[in-house]
Amino acid sequence: MYEFEYRRPASVPEAVEMLRDREGAKALAGGMSLLSAMKLRLASPDVLVDLGRIEGMSGIRLEGAEVRIGAMTRHAQVAASAEVGKAIPALADLAGRIGDRQVRNRGTLGGSLANSDPAACYPAAVLGLDARIETDRRSIAAEAFFIDLFETALQSGELITAVRFPVPRSAAYVKFHQPASRFALVGVFVAVTGSGEVRVAVTGAGPVVFRAASIESALAREFSAAAAGAAAVSAQGLNSDMHGDADYRAHLIPVLAARAVAQILERQG
Amino acid sequence: MSTKWFGAAIPRRQDARLVRGEGRFLDDIVLPRMAHVAFVRSLHPNAALGAIDAATAMQVPGVLEVVSHADLGEAGRPFLQLLPHHGLASATWSALAPGRVCFAGEAIAAVAAESFAAAQLAAEAVAVEYRTSAPIIDLESAQRPDSPLVHPDIPRNLAMHMVEQCGDVEAALRSAPHRLKERFRITRGGGMPLEPRGVIADYDLNRRELTVWSSTQEPHTVRNTIATMLGLQRHMVRVIAPDTGGGFGTKINVYPEEILVPWLAMRLGRPVKWVETRSEHMLSATQEREQIHDIEVGFDESGRLLALKNVFYHDMGAYAPRGGAVPHNTSAALIGPYRIPNVRSEIAAVYTNTATVSAYRGAGQPQGVFVIERAMDRIAAHLGRDPAEVRRVNTILSDAFPYDTGLTNLLGGAVEYESGDFLGTLDKALELADYAGLRARQVEARKAGRYFGIGIANYVELPGRGPWAGGGVRVEHDGSVPVYTGAPSQGQGHETTMAQICADQLGVSIDRIKVLAGDTALIAHGIGTFASRFGVLGGNAVRLSALEVKEKILRIAGEMLETSVADLEIEDGKVSIVGVPDKSLSFEAVARKALRAAGPDGEEPGLEATRYFKTSNITYSNGTHIATVEVEPATGQVQVLKYFLAHDCGRVINPMIVEGQIMGGIACGIGNALLEEHAYNSEGQLQTGSFMDYAMPRAADMLEIHMVHQETPSTLNPLGIKGVGEAGTIPVPAVICSAIEDALRPLGVKINEAPLPPFRLWKLIRAAAKAA
Ligand SMILES: Cc1cc2nc3c(=O)[nH]c(=O)nc-3n(C[C@H](O)[C@H](O)[C@H](O)COP(=O)(O)OP(=O)(O)OC[C@H]3O[C@@H](n4cnc5c(N)ncnc54)[C@H](O)[C@@H]3O)c2cc1C
C-alpha cells in the first residue's frame, strides 16, 4: 500500500466537498474492493474519504411499491432484512450469497455498484429490476448507469446515496461461481416486473451487466424454463479467461436463466 | 513393553495452543533494530540482465541498501545440488539472479529498509534492464531442437532422461491379447500454506554467531547450506523453525532468500526480516504436478496386465533443487499394488521458464497413481468388466511379500514392498462403501437421467524415506523428559506422536514428556519433515534413545536397590522390584543418582541418549479409495457425494492424527482433482497470481469421509510403522476422475486429465457430444 491521507466526513455534502477538493481522492465504503486494490498496489488514492460515519447513508425502507436501500447498507443487512425478504426475496438471496461472511459484513450496495466489477452480483439485480440509482446530485436509471468494464455514469466525485428497487411480481437470481474467486462466472437475474414485463439481466458474462434480449422475448412468449433454456445467446463480445471462454459463458446464460425461471414458477406453486 | 500410549487417540498437543492464537510464527518475531527486505522480481521469464539502477531507490527515505548479484561475491554462486544423481543435468538457483533470469518472479535485487513499506516502495524504483528472449513454457516442445533454452548450457532443456524397466515389454505387448494406448495429462498446482515463507537473520558480531529463523521443513539443511554459501562453520550457524503454518512441500527446499537474508544481516550488522507476500508465493515458491504420459498396456481376457509401457514428460520448471526426485517417484508409484511382469517407464524431465518444480504433497505419486488407475478403468471398459474386479485380478497377493517390483527407487535400492495386504484394503473399502448397493443406485440414477458415478483407486505410497533421522531423550533430575529432534512439525503432530512412542518405551506418563523440535541447537544432525518420513524414522530413533536411557536407569536402579536388573520393572516413571511394588524408585531419584554417582569408576553422568535410526529402504503404505460423484453435463460441475477408504500405514501411533492427516490430504486431493491449477500463458506470465484465480478447496468442498484402518506392520523397523502424511492426497485425483468418467459413461466422455474445473469438463462433454 502506498501512503494516503484518511478523512472521515459526517455528511454527504462534506464528503462530496472533500472528494472535489483533491484530485486523487476516493470514497471508501466497505473497502472490500478498494483496499485489496490498494494492497496489490493497483490503486493509489492520495486521500481516502471514509463514508462509514455518515448518518442516513444506510438503511432499508419500504416506500410504496419500492424498496429504498441506502448506499452504505452492508450485504449482510440486505440479506437479513425482513422487508427485503418479503418484498424482493431474490434480492436478499443474492446479497446473502455474495463473497463470504466477512465480505458481506463490510461490503456495501453503493460500493458494489460504483465499482461495476463485471462479475459482481448486485448489478444484475439493479438492471433486472429496473432500479434507479440516487446520487448526491441526480437519479440515474439502471439502463443508463452501467457503461463498461469498471465504468459507470458516475461523474468524478459523485456519490451514490441510495438505490430504489421497484417491487417485482417475482424474481430469482442464479449464480454460477467462478471456482477461485466465487464471484459470478455468470449470474442471471430474471424478474417479472409489477407491470408484467420480463427482464433478464446477465452479469459475469460480458464486460458489463446486460439484458439478454433473446431470452426475454422467448419468456414473453412463454414463461417456462424450457423456453428460457432453448433461447440462443451469442458469444460475441463475451469474456474469455481460464475459467471460461465466451462460448461457455454464452452457453451458461440460458442454462441459468432456465433455473431462475424454474425457481420463480416453483415459488408461485 | 506395554503399549499404553502407542495406538491411543490422544488429541494433538499443539492444537489448543494454536487454536487459541498462541502460536509463535515467523512474522510474530520482532527483534530490536530489525531491517526489512523487499525483492525486485523479474517481469520476464527468459532474459539476460543489463544494468540494475538503484539510484532512485536509494533516495527513498528509510532505505539502507540495495543489492544485486554483483554485490554478493562468493555468496552469489549457484547452490550445491542436493541429492545429485546419475543422469541429471543440474541447474540450481543462486541467492540473486546471476546475470540472467529463468522465470518471471525470480529475485533480481533486494532492498533493505527501516520498514517493509519503504523497502517495497524502493524495490519498485529499481530500474532493471532486460534483454528478453522467447521463453519455453510448453512441456512437450521443450525438448525440440529449435526450442528456446532455459539454461544455455543444457541442450534440449533435458534435465534428466531415465529408463526403468523389468521384463521384456515389447515382446509382452506384441503377444498380449489386448492392447490400449492412452495419453494422460496432469496440470501444475502448488502447495498453499496459510503461512507463507519467511526468514529472519541476526548476526552476533561479538560471538561471530548467526541465528536464523526460517519457516522451513528442513532447518538442518538450511543451516548446512547457509554455512557453505556464506563460508561459516556449521556450529556458528543456528537455524530455528518456529511454529509453521503449513508446508506441503513448498518449504522443503533451501531457497535463495534463505541465503540472501542472512547475508544482508551480516552486511548490515543488524537483524533482517523477510516475509513472503502471497503474490510472491504464487510467483516464486516451488510448484508441482505438470506431466504428460503416453502409455500402452497389454492385457488378457480377464484384465490381467501383461505389460505396461509408459513414456512421460515431466516439467521441472526453472531449476532442479532436488534433481529428479519427483518424476522418479512417479515412476515408482506407477506400479501401485499390481503384479505387472513387464514394465518400461521412461522419464524425460525438462526445464521450462516457469517457477521451479519440486515436491508438493504426494511428490510425483498422485500422477503415477492417476495413470495406472485410469488404465485400470480403461481395461475394464474395454473388456466390459467391473473396474473393481479388474483391479482384483491384478492385485499382489498377501503371500507374495516381500514383493520385488523389479524397479529401483531413487536411493538406488529395489522397489520392494516389505509387507502388505493389498486385497484387504480393496475388500474393506468395497464393503464399507456397499459397492453392490452403489452400483444398484447408479442404475436407478441413470434411469432418472442423472449422471451418477462411482470411482475406485488403489495406491501404494512411498513414505519413510531414509537414510536416517535422529531423536534424543533425556530424563532430567526433576523427572521431566525432554525429547528432541531436528524435524519441525507443520501439522503432522510430532509433539504428540514422538511423546507417545517415548512414553511406552521408557515407561513414563506422556504428561512428563515434552517434544522439542525444529532447532539445530537441539541435535547435531537432521534431515527434515517431508515424504511422510518422520513418523517412521524419527519414531524409531526416539525408540532407540528411550531404550538406551531405560537400560541405564535399570542399571543404576539395580545398584541402588541391590538387585539384578532382570528383577526390575518400570512403570509410570517408577522402577520397582518385580513382585515388591512398595520397594520402588522414582525416575527423579535415579536421575539424581546418575549425576552424583558419576565418578572415575562409575557411570558417566546423566540419563540421556541421542540415537539415529537408519534405513536401507522406503516403507510402503497402501490403500483403496472409493468416491461417488454426480456430474451436471449442462455446466460441467461435479459434486463429490460420498467418500470411503481403507488404508494401511502399518502400525498406527495415533489414529486421530492419522485420520486428520488423511482428511487434510483428501481436501488437498479434491483441490488437485477439481480446482487447483497454476496456469502460465505462452509469454510465460503466471495467470494465477492470487486466490482470485487459483482455486482452492474450501470447507464446503469437503464431505464426510468414512474410513477403516488396516494394520500390516512394516518389517523394516521395530515399531512396524509405515508413514501416512501424503496417503490422503495421492489417490484422490485418480478416484474422482474415475468416478466422473463412470458418471458420464452414457455420454462417452473419457477423462484423461486432471484437474477438471467445470469449464474444462464441459469442453470434454461438448467434444464427446460433437463426436457422437
Ligand atoms: C473475497 C471477496 C469475495 C467477493 N465476492 C463477491 C461476490 O460473490 N459477488 C459480488 O458481487 N461481489 C463480491 N465481492 C465484492 C464485494 O461485494 C465488495 O463489497 C464490493 O465490490 C465493493 O463494495 P465496498 O463497499 O467494499 O466498496 P469499496 O471497496 O470501499 O469501494 C469500491 C469502489 O466504489 C467506490 N465507492 C464506494 N462507495 C461509493 C458510493 N457510495 N458512491 C460512489 N462511489 C463509491 C469507491 O471509491 C471504490 O472505487 C467480493 C469481495 C471479496 C473481497
XYZ file of N, CA, C and O and ligand atoms in Angstrom, chain A residues 26-34 51 57 71 75 98-99 103 107-108 110-112 114-115 120-121 154 158-160 175 182-183, ligand 1:
181
model
N -10.619 9.454 -3.107
C -11.537 8.374 -3.468
C -12.411 8.058 -2.260
O -11.946 8.093 -1.121
N -13.675 7.753 -2.567
C -14.579 7.370 -1.481
C -14.233 5.954 -1.021
O -13.874 5.103 -1.821
N -14.336 5.755 0.282
C -14.138 4.413 0.845
C -15.448 3.972 1.486
O -15.957 4.630 2.388
N -15.981 2.851 1.003
C -17.198 2.311 1.621
C -16.786 1.108 2.466
O -16.121 1.263 3.487
N -17.102 -0.111 2.014
C -16.701 -1.293 2.783
C -15.227 -1.621 2.613
O -14.642 -2.360 3.396
N -14.621 -1.092 1.588
C -13.197 -1.319 1.350
C -12.867 -2.698 0.797
O -11.699 -3.027 0.603
N -13.892 -3.486 0.527
C -13.618 -4.870 0.112
C -12.980 -4.947 -1.272
O -12.204 -5.841 -1.559
N -13.280 -4.001 -2.115
C -12.613 -3.963 -3.417
C -11.462 -2.969 -3.394
O -10.364 -3.269 -3.849
N -11.740 -1.810 -2.830
C -10.737 -0.739 -2.879
C -9.474 -1.075 -2.071
O -8.355 -0.896 -2.558
N -16.810 6.842 4.068
C -18.242 7.172 4.168
C -18.897 6.516 5.384
O -20.085 6.703 5.624
N -26.873 7.198 5.490
C -26.490 6.600 4.202
C -26.808 5.113 4.136
O -26.663 4.496 3.100
N -26.951 3.546 0.250
C -25.728 3.092 -0.425
C -24.774 2.370 0.523
O -24.058 1.463 0.124
N -24.064 -5.860 2.657
C -24.709 -7.016 2.026
C -25.429 -7.864 3.076
O -26.520 -8.368 2.837
N -23.194 -13.272 -1.709
C -22.003 -12.513 -2.149
C -20.832 -12.919 -1.246
O -20.952 -12.920 -0.021
N -19.727 -13.224 -1.849
C -18.479 -13.457 -1.109
C -18.646 -14.366 0.092
O -19.374 -15.350 0.055
N -16.890 -10.503 3.993
C -17.162 -9.582 2.884
C -18.584 -9.037 3.005
O -18.819 -7.843 2.811
N -18.860 -5.199 2.888
C -19.184 -4.683 1.556
C -20.546 -4.022 1.517
O -21.460 -4.393 2.244
N -20.665 -3.006 0.661
C -21.902 -2.228 0.592
C -22.502 -2.250 -0.811
O -21.791 -2.474 -1.804
N -23.680 0.421 -2.435
C -23.143 1.536 -3.221
C -21.753 1.227 -3.755
O -21.442 1.507 -4.916
N -20.919 0.632 -2.908
C -19.559 0.287 -3.327
C -19.574 -0.705 -4.473
O -18.815 -0.585 -5.437
N -20.465 -1.664 -4.375
C -20.545 -2.683 -5.416
C -20.952 -2.051 -6.742
O -20.355 -2.331 -7.782
N -20.816 1.219 -7.674
C -19.839 2.202 -8.157
C -18.642 1.495 -8.783
O -18.057 1.964 -9.750
N -18.317 0.341 -8.208
C -17.157 -0.408 -8.697
C -17.441 -1.036 -10.065
O -16.566 -1.136 -10.903
N -19.675 -8.826 -10.600
C -20.420 -8.552 -9.372
C -21.879 -8.953 -9.517
O -22.426 -8.976 -10.625
N -22.508 -9.239 -8.397
C -23.879 -9.740 -8.398
C -24.928 -8.623 -8.454
O -25.893 -8.696 -9.215
N -21.364 7.559 -13.208
C -20.997 8.487 -12.130
C -19.917 9.457 -12.604
O -18.956 9.058 -13.252
N -18.876 12.036 -7.682
C -20.324 11.856 -7.459
C -20.557 10.638 -6.572
O -19.959 9.591 -6.772
N -21.429 10.798 -5.599
C -21.649 9.714 -4.635
C -23.027 9.092 -4.800
O -24.029 9.802 -4.903
N -23.056 7.796 -4.801
C -24.347 7.103 -4.737
C -24.849 7.257 -3.303
O -24.087 7.063 -2.353
N -26.619 -17.929 -9.669
C -25.216 -17.555 -9.821
C -24.398 -18.821 -10.051
O -24.530 -19.794 -9.302
N -15.123 -17.112 -6.524
C -16.526 -17.317 -6.122
C -17.394 -16.114 -6.468
O -18.531 -16.018 -6.014
N -16.904 -15.180 -7.252
C -17.763 -14.178 -7.872
C -18.594 -14.925 -8.922
O -18.436 -16.132 -9.113
C -13.272 -12.265 -1.071
C -14.289 -11.425 -1.785
C -15.346 -12.032 -2.427
C -16.304 -11.284 -3.058
N -17.326 -11.925 -3.695
C -18.262 -11.203 -4.329
C -19.361 -11.830 -4.981
O -19.507 -13.048 -4.964
N -20.263 -11.049 -5.628
C -20.141 -9.696 -5.628
O -20.989 -9.044 -6.195
N -19.120 -9.075 -5.022
C -18.191 -9.782 -4.377
N -17.169 -9.140 -3.741
C -17.100 -7.679 -3.795
C -17.875 -7.081 -2.637
O -19.234 -7.212 -2.865
C -17.488 -5.624 -2.410
O -18.130 -5.277 -1.267
C -17.911 -4.620 -3.465
O -17.417 -4.895 -4.722
C -17.404 -3.224 -3.129
O -18.112 -2.702 -2.067
P -17.387 -1.959 -0.913
O -18.463 -1.372 -0.093
O -16.454 -2.839 -0.229
O -16.659 -0.767 -1.700
P -15.177 -0.216 -1.616
O -14.208 -1.289 -1.854
O -14.995 0.606 -0.431
O -15.215 0.746 -2.859
C -15.292 0.244 -4.172
C -15.327 1.422 -5.155
O -16.559 2.092 -5.083
C -16.382 3.466 -4.735
N -17.497 3.796 -3.857
C -17.801 3.195 -2.704
N -18.947 3.671 -2.218
C -19.370 4.614 -3.076
C -20.507 5.457 -3.138
N -21.454 5.427 -2.202
N -20.621 6.293 -4.163
C -19.688 6.331 -5.127
N -18.591 5.558 -5.145
C -18.443 4.704 -4.119
C -15.025 3.539 -4.107
O -14.458 4.791 -4.251
C -14.267 2.478 -4.880
O -13.852 2.980 -6.095
C -16.203 -9.865 -3.080
C -15.130 -9.250 -2.442
C -14.175 -10.005 -1.788
C -13.044 -9.310 -1.093
